[in-house]
Amino acid sequence: MASRHLSRSIAMQSLYEWDFSGKKTDLEKIVERNVKEFGPGLENPSFVWELVTGVIQHLSNIDKIIEKAAPEWPINQIGIVDRNVLRIGLFELIYEDKTAVPPKVAINEAIELAKSFGGESSGKFINGVLGTVYKELEKDKT
């Protein structure tokens, strides 16, 4: 598994656990434990931290974007896996350096996470929401 893909998986699992606990557990401890458990050979765990801290810093805005892009799905009704995959995907799509993570890579990686960890229709749902946001971002550029 590629290092950045593994980092995204660890970030998603950490955010999932934190979200599942009602955001009451220590996210830093969760990430540290998950990096040790799932990424012992990970060359650079800083990407895991970049994703997790980026999502947390922009959580309110990211959740508003999810609600706007998927109005028929209130944020608390989206499955925990899908919700956190979307958060990571949107963070990368909106806030990351586009030369480091091109938008189509961010979307594809999120879809792969959804297929690996989510339900049967998770990949399609993630693709639909991120595709909608990407189209809006492209419109805003013109």
PDB file of C-alpha atoms in Angstrom, residues 27-141:
ATOM      1  CA  LEU A  27      -7.813  12.625  19.107  1.00  0.00           C
ATOM      2  CA  GLU A  28      -4.054  13.012  19.491  1.00  0.00           C
ATOM      3  CA  LYS A  29      -3.825   9.762  21.471  1.00  0.00           C
ATOM      4  CA  ILE A  30      -6.031   7.981  18.936  1.00  0.00           C
ATOM      5  CA  VAL A  31      -3.785   9.082  16.050  1.00  0.00           C
ATOM      6  CA  GLU A  32      -0.590   8.118  17.891  1.00  0.00           C
ATOM      7  CA  ARG A  33      -1.977   4.654  18.680  1.00  0.00           C
ATOM      8  CA  ASN A  34      -3.273   4.104  15.135  1.00  0.00           C
ATOM      9  CA  VAL A  35       0.024   5.168  13.558  1.00  0.00           C
ATOM     10  CA  LYS A  36       1.820   2.622  15.774  1.00  0.00           C
ATOM     11  CA  GLU A  37      -0.732  -0.108  15.134  1.00  0.00           C
ATOM     12  CA  PHE A  38      -1.498   0.318  11.427  1.00  0.00           C
ATOM     13  CA  GLY A  39       1.557   2.140  10.102  1.00  0.00           C
ATOM     14  CA  PRO A  40       4.698   0.712  11.716  1.00  0.00           C
ATOM     15  CA  GLY A  41       6.622   0.972   8.429  1.00  0.00           C
ATOM     16  CA  LEU A  42       5.147   4.329   7.476  1.00  0.00           C
ATOM     17  CA  GLU A  43       7.983   6.469   6.147  1.00  0.00           C
ATOM     18  CA  ASN A  44       6.481   9.801   7.067  1.00  0.00           C
ATOM     19  CA  PRO A  45       3.571   9.946   9.553  1.00  0.00           C
ATOM     20  CA  SER A  46       3.446  13.736   9.196  1.00  0.00           C
ATOM     21  CA  PHE A  47       0.901  13.367   6.357  1.00  0.00           C
ATOM     22  CA  VAL A  48      -1.483  11.603   8.771  1.00  0.00           C
ATOM     23  CA  TRP A  49      -1.150  14.542  11.162  1.00  0.00           C
ATOM     24  CA  GLU A  50      -1.549  17.068   8.329  1.00  0.00           C
ATOM     25  CA  LEU A  51      -4.845  15.468   7.306  1.00  0.00           C
ATOM     26  CA  VAL A  52      -6.229  15.092  10.833  1.00  0.00           C
ATOM     27  CA  THR A  53      -5.290  18.581  12.006  1.00  0.00           C
ATOM     28  CA  GLY A  54      -6.447  20.104   8.721  1.00  0.00           C
ATOM     29  CA  VAL A  55      -9.848  18.442   8.978  1.00  0.00           C
ATOM     30  CA  ILE A  56     -10.230  19.530  12.610  1.00  0.00           C
ATOM     31  CA  GLN A  57      -9.168  23.132  11.879  1.00  0.00           C
ATOM     32  CA  HIS A  58     -11.715  23.403   9.065  1.00  0.00           C
ATOM     33  CA  LEU A  59     -14.368  21.027  10.466  1.00  0.00           C
ATOM     34  CA  SER A  60     -17.176  23.559  10.738  1.00  0.00           C
ATOM     35  CA  ASN A  61     -16.681  24.847   7.190  1.00  0.00           C
ATOM     36  CA  ILE A  62     -16.223  21.338   5.755  1.00  0.00           C
ATOM     37  CA  ASP A  63     -19.440  20.136   7.408  1.00  0.00           C
ATOM     38  CA  LYS A  64     -21.330  23.139   5.985  1.00  0.00           C
ATOM     39  CA  ILE A  65     -20.035  22.245   2.523  1.00  0.00           C
ATOM     40  CA  ILE A  66     -21.211  18.639   2.980  1.00  0.00           C
ATOM     41  CA  GLU A  67     -24.664  19.857   4.028  1.00  0.00           C
ATOM     42  CA  LYS A  68     -24.860  22.138   0.992  1.00  0.00           C
ATOM     43  CA  ALA A  69     -23.602  19.483  -1.466  1.00  0.00           C
ATOM     44  CA  ALA A  70     -25.832  16.736  -0.026  1.00  0.00           C
ATOM     45  CA  PRO A  71     -28.914  18.611   1.258  1.00  0.00           C
ATOM     46  CA  GLU A  72     -31.021  15.446   1.526  1.00  0.00           C
ATOM     47  CA  TRP A  73     -28.467  13.998   3.971  1.00  0.00           C
ATOM     48  CA  PRO A  74     -28.148  15.918   7.251  1.00  0.00           C
ATOM     49  CA  ILE A  75     -24.573  15.578   8.534  1.00  0.00           C
ATOM     50  CA  ASN A  76     -25.606  13.464  11.534  1.00  0.00           C
ATOM     51  CA  GLN A  77     -27.470  11.023   9.255  1.00  0.00           C
ATOM     52  CA  ILE A  78     -24.471  10.314   7.041  1.00  0.00           C
ATOM     53  CA  GLY A  79     -22.671   7.158   8.149  1.00  0.00           C
ATOM     54  CA  ILE A  80     -19.613   7.824  10.283  1.00  0.00           C
ATOM     55  CA  VAL A  81     -17.235   6.300   7.736  1.00  0.00           C
ATOM     56  CA  ASP A  82     -18.723   8.248   4.825  1.00  0.00           C
ATOM     57  CA  ARG A  83     -18.807  11.474   6.851  1.00  0.00           C
ATOM     58  CA  ASN A  84     -15.111  11.245   7.713  1.00  0.00           C
ATOM     59  CA  VAL A  85     -14.059  10.137   4.238  1.00  0.00           C
ATOM     60  CA  LEU A  86     -15.884  13.206   2.915  1.00  0.00           C
ATOM     61  CA  ARG A  87     -14.132  15.410   5.458  1.00  0.00           C
ATOM     62  CA  ILE A  88     -10.711  14.166   4.387  1.00  0.00           C
ATOM     63  CA  GLY A  89     -11.609  14.398   0.693  1.00  0.00           C
ATOM     64  CA  LEU A  90     -12.945  17.927   1.055  1.00  0.00           C
ATOM     65  CA  PHE A  91      -9.952  19.029   3.087  1.00  0.00           C
ATOM     66  CA  GLU A  92      -7.651  17.798   0.335  1.00  0.00           C
ATOM     67  CA  LEU A  93      -9.867  19.177  -2.431  1.00  0.00           C
ATOM     68  CA  ILE A  94     -10.231  22.651  -0.937  1.00  0.00           C
ATOM     69  CA  TYR A  95      -7.303  23.342   1.384  1.00  0.00           C
ATOM     70  CA  GLU A  96      -4.358  21.240   0.186  1.00  0.00           C
ATOM     71  CA  ASP A  97      -1.759  22.405  -2.301  1.00  0.00           C
ATOM     72  CA  LYS A  98      -3.154  21.410  -5.711  1.00  0.00           C
ATOM     73  CA  THR A  99       0.316  20.564  -7.017  1.00  0.00           C
ATOM     74  CA  ALA A 100       0.844  18.077  -4.176  1.00  0.00           C
ATOM     75  CA  VAL A 101      -2.664  16.615  -4.361  1.00  0.00           C
ATOM     76  CA  PRO A 102      -4.464  17.279  -7.658  1.00  0.00           C
ATOM     77  CA  PRO A 103      -8.265  17.433  -7.235  1.00  0.00           C
ATOM     78  CA  LYS A 104      -8.900  14.229  -9.179  1.00  0.00           C
ATOM     79  CA  VAL A 105      -6.404  12.374  -6.978  1.00  0.00           C
ATOM     80  CA  ALA A 106      -8.135  13.670  -3.829  1.00  0.00           C
ATOM     81  CA  ILE A 107     -11.512  12.497  -5.169  1.00  0.00           C
ATOM     82  CA  ASN A 108     -10.191   9.116  -6.306  1.00  0.00           C
ATOM     83  CA  GLU A 109      -8.448   8.485  -2.973  1.00  0.00           C
ATOM     84  CA  ALA A 110     -11.636   9.330  -1.075  1.00  0.00           C
ATOM     85  CA  ILE A 111     -13.634   6.934  -3.275  1.00  0.00           C
ATOM     86  CA  GLU A 112     -11.097   4.169  -2.617  1.00  0.00           C
ATOM     87  CA  LEU A 113     -11.317   4.776   1.152  1.00  0.00           C
ATOM     88  CA  ALA A 114     -15.103   4.640   0.948  1.00  0.00           C
ATOM     89  CA  LYS A 115     -14.994   1.364  -0.979  1.00  0.00           C
ATOM     90  CA  SER A 116     -12.555  -0.135   1.539  1.00  0.00           C
ATOM     91  CA  PHE A 117     -14.230   0.992   4.761  1.00  0.00           C
ATOM     92  CA  GLY A 118     -17.780   2.019   3.882  1.00  0.00           C
ATOM     93  CA  GLY A 119     -20.938   0.334   2.744  1.00  0.00           C
ATOM     94  CA  GLU A 120     -22.000  -0.928  -0.653  1.00  0.00           C
ATOM     95  CA  SER A 121     -23.041   2.493  -1.986  1.00  0.00           C
ATOM     96  CA  SER A 122     -20.381   4.553  -0.177  1.00  0.00           C
ATOM     97  CA  GLY A 123     -18.126   4.957  -3.223  1.00  0.00           C
ATOM     98  CA  LYS A 124     -20.959   6.357  -5.342  1.00  0.00           C
ATOM     99  CA  PHE A 125     -22.112   8.669  -2.564  1.00  0.00           C
ATOM    100  CA  ILE A 126     -18.592  10.038  -1.973  1.00  0.00           C
ATOM    101  CA  ASN A 127     -18.062  10.449  -5.726  1.00  0.00           C
ATOM    102  CA  GLY A 128     -21.345  12.345  -6.055  1.00  0.00           C
ATOM    103  CA  VAL A 129     -20.706  14.755  -3.197  1.00  0.00           C
ATOM    104  CA  LEU A 130     -17.050  15.438  -4.047  1.00  0.00           C
ATOM    105  CA  GLY A 131     -17.888  15.709  -7.751  1.00  0.00           C
ATOM    106  CA  THR A 132     -20.529  18.328  -6.961  1.00  0.00           C
ATOM    107  CA  VAL A 133     -18.090  20.352  -4.854  1.00  0.00           C
ATOM    108  CA  TYR A 134     -15.358  20.040  -7.501  1.00  0.00           C
ATOM    109  CA  LYS A 135     -17.709  21.353 -10.211  1.00  0.00           C
ATOM    110  CA  GLU A 136     -18.589  24.331  -7.997  1.00  0.00           C
ATOM    111  CA  LEU A 137     -14.912  25.056  -7.381  1.00  0.00           C
ATOM    112  CA  GLU A 138     -14.234  24.947 -11.124  1.00  0.00           C
ATOM    113  CA  LYS A 139     -17.177  27.297 -11.791  1.00  0.00           C
ATOM    114  CA  ASP A 140     -15.835  29.755  -9.235  1.00  0.00           C
ATOM    115  CA  LYS A 141     -12.488  29.881 -11.051  1.00  0.00           C
TER     116      LYS A 141
END
